[in-house]
PDB file of C-alpha atoms in Angstrom:
ATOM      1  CA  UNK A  25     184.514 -34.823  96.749  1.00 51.00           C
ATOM      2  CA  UNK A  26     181.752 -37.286  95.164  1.00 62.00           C
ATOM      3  CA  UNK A  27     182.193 -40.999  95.778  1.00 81.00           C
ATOM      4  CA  UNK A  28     182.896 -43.602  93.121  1.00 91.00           C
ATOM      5  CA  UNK A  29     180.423 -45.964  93.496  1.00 95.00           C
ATOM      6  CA  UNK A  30     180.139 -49.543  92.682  1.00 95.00           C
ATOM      7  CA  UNK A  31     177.927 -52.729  92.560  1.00 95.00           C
ATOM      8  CA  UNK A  32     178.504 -55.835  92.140  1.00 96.00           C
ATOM      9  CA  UNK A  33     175.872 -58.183  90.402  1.00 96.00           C
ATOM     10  CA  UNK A  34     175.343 -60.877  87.617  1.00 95.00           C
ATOM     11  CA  UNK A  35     173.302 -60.921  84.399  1.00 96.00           C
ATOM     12  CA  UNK A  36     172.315 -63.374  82.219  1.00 95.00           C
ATOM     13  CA  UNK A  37     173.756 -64.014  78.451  1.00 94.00           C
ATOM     14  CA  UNK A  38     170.843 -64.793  76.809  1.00 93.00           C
ATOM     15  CA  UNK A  39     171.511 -67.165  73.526  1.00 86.00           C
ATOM     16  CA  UNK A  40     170.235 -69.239  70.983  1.00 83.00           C
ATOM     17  CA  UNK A  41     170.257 -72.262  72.881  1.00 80.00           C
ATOM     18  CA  UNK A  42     168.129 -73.714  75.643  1.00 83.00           C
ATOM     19  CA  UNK A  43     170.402 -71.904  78.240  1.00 80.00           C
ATOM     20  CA  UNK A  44     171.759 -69.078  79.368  1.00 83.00           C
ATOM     21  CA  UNK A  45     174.727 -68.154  81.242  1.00 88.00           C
ATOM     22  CA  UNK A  46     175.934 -66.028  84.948  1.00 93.00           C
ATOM     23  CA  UNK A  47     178.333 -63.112  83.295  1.00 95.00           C
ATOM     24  CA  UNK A  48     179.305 -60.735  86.381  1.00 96.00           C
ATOM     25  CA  UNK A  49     179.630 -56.815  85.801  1.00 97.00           C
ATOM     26  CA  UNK A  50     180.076 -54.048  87.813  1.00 97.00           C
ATOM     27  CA  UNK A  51     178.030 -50.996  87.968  1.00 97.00           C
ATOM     28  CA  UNK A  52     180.379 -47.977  88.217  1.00 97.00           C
ATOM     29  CA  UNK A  53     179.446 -44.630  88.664  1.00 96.00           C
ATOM     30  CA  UNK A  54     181.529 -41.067  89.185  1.00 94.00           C
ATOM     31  CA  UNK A  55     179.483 -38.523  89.595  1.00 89.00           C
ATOM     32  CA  UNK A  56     182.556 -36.033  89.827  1.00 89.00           C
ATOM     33  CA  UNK A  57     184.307 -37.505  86.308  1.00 88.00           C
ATOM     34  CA  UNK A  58     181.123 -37.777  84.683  1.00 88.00           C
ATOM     35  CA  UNK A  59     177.912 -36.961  86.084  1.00 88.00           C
ATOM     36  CA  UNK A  60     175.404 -38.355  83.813  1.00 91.00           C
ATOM     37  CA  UNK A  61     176.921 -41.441  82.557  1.00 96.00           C
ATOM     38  CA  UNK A  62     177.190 -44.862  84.367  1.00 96.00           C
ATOM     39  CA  UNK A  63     179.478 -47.674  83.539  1.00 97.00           C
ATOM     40  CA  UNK A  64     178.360 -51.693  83.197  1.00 97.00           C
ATOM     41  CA  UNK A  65     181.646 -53.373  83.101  1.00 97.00           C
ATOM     42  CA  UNK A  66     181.980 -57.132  81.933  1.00 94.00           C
ATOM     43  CA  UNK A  67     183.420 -59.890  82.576  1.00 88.00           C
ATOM     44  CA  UNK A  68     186.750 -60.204  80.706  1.00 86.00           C
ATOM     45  CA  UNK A  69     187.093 -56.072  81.231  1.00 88.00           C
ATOM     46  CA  UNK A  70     184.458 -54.905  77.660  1.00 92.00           C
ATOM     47  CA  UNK A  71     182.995 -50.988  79.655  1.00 95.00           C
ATOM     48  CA  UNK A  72     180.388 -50.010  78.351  1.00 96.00           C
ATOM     49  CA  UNK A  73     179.002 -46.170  78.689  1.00 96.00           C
ATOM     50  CA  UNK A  74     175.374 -45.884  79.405  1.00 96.00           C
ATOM     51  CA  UNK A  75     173.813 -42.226  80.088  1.00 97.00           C
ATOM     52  CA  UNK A  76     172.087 -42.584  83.735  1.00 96.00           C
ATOM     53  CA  UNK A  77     168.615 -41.537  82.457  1.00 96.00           C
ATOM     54  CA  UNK A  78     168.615 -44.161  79.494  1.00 97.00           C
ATOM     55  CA  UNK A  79     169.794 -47.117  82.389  1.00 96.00           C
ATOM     56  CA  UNK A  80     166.513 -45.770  84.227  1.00 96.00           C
ATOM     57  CA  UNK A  81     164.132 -45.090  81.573  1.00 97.00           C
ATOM     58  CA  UNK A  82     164.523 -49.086  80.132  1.00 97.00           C
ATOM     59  CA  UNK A  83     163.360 -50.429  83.314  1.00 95.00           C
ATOM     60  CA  UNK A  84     159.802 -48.625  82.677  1.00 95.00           C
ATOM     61  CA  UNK A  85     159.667 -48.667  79.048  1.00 97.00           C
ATOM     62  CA  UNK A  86     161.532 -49.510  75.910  1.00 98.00           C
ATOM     63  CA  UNK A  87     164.657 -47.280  74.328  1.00 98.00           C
ATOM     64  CA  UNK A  88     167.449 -47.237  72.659  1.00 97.00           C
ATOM     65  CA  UNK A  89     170.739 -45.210  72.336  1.00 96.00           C
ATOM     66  CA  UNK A  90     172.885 -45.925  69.255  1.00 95.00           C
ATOM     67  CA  UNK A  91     174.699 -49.392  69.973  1.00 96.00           C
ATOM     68  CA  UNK A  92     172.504 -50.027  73.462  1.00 97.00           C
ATOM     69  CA  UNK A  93     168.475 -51.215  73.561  1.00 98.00           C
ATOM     70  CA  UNK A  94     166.970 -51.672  76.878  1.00 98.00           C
ATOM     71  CA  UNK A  95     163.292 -52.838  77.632  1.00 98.00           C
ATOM     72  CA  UNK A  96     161.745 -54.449  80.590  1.00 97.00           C
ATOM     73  CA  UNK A  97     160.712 -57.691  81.287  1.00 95.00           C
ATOM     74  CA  UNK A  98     158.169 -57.959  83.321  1.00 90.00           C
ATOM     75  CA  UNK A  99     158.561 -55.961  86.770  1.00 89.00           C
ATOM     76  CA  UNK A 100     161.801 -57.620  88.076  1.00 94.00           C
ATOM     77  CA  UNK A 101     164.038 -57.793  85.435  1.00 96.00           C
ATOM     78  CA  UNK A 102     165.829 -55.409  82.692  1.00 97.00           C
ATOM     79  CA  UNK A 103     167.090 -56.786  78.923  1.00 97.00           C
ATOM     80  CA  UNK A 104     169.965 -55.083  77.566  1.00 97.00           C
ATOM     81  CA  UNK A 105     170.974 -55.291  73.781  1.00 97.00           C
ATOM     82  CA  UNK A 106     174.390 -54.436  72.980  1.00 96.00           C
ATOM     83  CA  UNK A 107     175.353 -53.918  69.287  1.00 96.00           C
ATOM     84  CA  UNK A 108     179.195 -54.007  68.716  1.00 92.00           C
ATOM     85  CA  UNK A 109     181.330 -55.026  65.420  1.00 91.00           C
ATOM     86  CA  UNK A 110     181.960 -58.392  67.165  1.00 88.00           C
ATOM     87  CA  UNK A 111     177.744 -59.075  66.944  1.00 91.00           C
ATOM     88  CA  UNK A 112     175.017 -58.789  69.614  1.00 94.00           C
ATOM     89  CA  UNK A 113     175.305 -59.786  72.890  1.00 94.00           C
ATOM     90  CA  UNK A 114     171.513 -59.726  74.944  1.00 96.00           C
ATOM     91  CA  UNK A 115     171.713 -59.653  78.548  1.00 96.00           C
ATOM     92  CA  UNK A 116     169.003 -60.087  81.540  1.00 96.00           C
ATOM     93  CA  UNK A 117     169.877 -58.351  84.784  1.00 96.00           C
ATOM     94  CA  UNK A 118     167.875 -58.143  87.665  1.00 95.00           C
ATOM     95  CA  UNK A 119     166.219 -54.635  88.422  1.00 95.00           C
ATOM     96  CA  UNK A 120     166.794 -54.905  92.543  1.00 95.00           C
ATOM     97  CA  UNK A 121     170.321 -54.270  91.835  1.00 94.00           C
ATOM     98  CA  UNK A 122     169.960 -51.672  89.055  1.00 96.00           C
ATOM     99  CA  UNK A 123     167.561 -49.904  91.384  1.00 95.00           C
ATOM    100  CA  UNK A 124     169.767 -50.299  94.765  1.00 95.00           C
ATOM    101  CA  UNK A 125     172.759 -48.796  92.461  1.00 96.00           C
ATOM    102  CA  UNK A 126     171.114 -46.190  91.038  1.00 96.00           C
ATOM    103  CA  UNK A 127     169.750 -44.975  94.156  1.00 95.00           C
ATOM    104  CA  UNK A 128     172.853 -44.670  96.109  1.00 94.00           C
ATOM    105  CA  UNK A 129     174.063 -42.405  92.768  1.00 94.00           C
ATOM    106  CA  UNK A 130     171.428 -40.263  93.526  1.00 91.00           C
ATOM    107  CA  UNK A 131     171.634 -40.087  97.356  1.00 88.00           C
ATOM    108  CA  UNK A 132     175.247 -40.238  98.095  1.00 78.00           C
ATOM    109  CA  UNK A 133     176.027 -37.749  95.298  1.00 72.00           C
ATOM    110  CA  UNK A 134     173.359 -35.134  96.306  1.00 68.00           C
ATOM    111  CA  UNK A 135     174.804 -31.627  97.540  1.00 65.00           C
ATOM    112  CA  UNK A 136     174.403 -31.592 101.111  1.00 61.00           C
ATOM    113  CA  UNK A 137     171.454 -29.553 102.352  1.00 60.00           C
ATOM    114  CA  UNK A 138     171.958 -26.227 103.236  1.00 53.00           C
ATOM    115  CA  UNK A 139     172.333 -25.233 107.315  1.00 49.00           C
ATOM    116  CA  UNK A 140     168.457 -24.333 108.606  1.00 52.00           C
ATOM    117  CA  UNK A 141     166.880 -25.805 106.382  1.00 49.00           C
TER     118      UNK A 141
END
């Protein structure tokens, strides 16, 4: 059976104003309920459903998958554009975290090796 995994971490609101504001989420992955898709879960409960590749690809370079935009910014940090019908909502989050999280989906999801190997 694969693990659930979770982190914990904060991003940023990013708003008009002069400043910005801690929001905590959760990174959730399942890589036995769905395998290619990871969950950033927000403060006051709003999931949203990101595909694992997409979460990975915006920390090198800028894309975009129907309601979600992600680009970097600068080496440590990701921005993530949510569209919804309640507006826009832009987010900074720090890429240690992203990049601790989705390493342990790749390493404590992996088959084992095979014996003699």
């Amino acid at each position: 059976m694969s693990p659930v995994i979770e982190e914990h971490t904060r991003a940023r609101l990013i708003t008009d104003g002069p400043l910005t504001r801690p929001v905590p989420v959760d990174l959730r992955y399942d890589a036995e309920g769905d395998p290619g898709t990871v969950h950033l879960v927000f403060d006051g409960g709003a999931d949203w459903a990101l595909r694992r590749d997409l979460l990975e690809d915006g920390m090198n370079t800028p894309v975009e998958s129907g309601e979600v935009r992600l680009w970097p910014a600068g080496r440590a940090q990701l921005m993530l554009e949510l569209h919804s019908t309640g507006g826009v909502e832009v987010f900074q989050i720090e890429n240690a975290a992203l990049q601790r999280f989705l390493g342990r989906t790749h390493t404590e999801t992996a088959p084992p090796a095979a014996a003699g190997r």
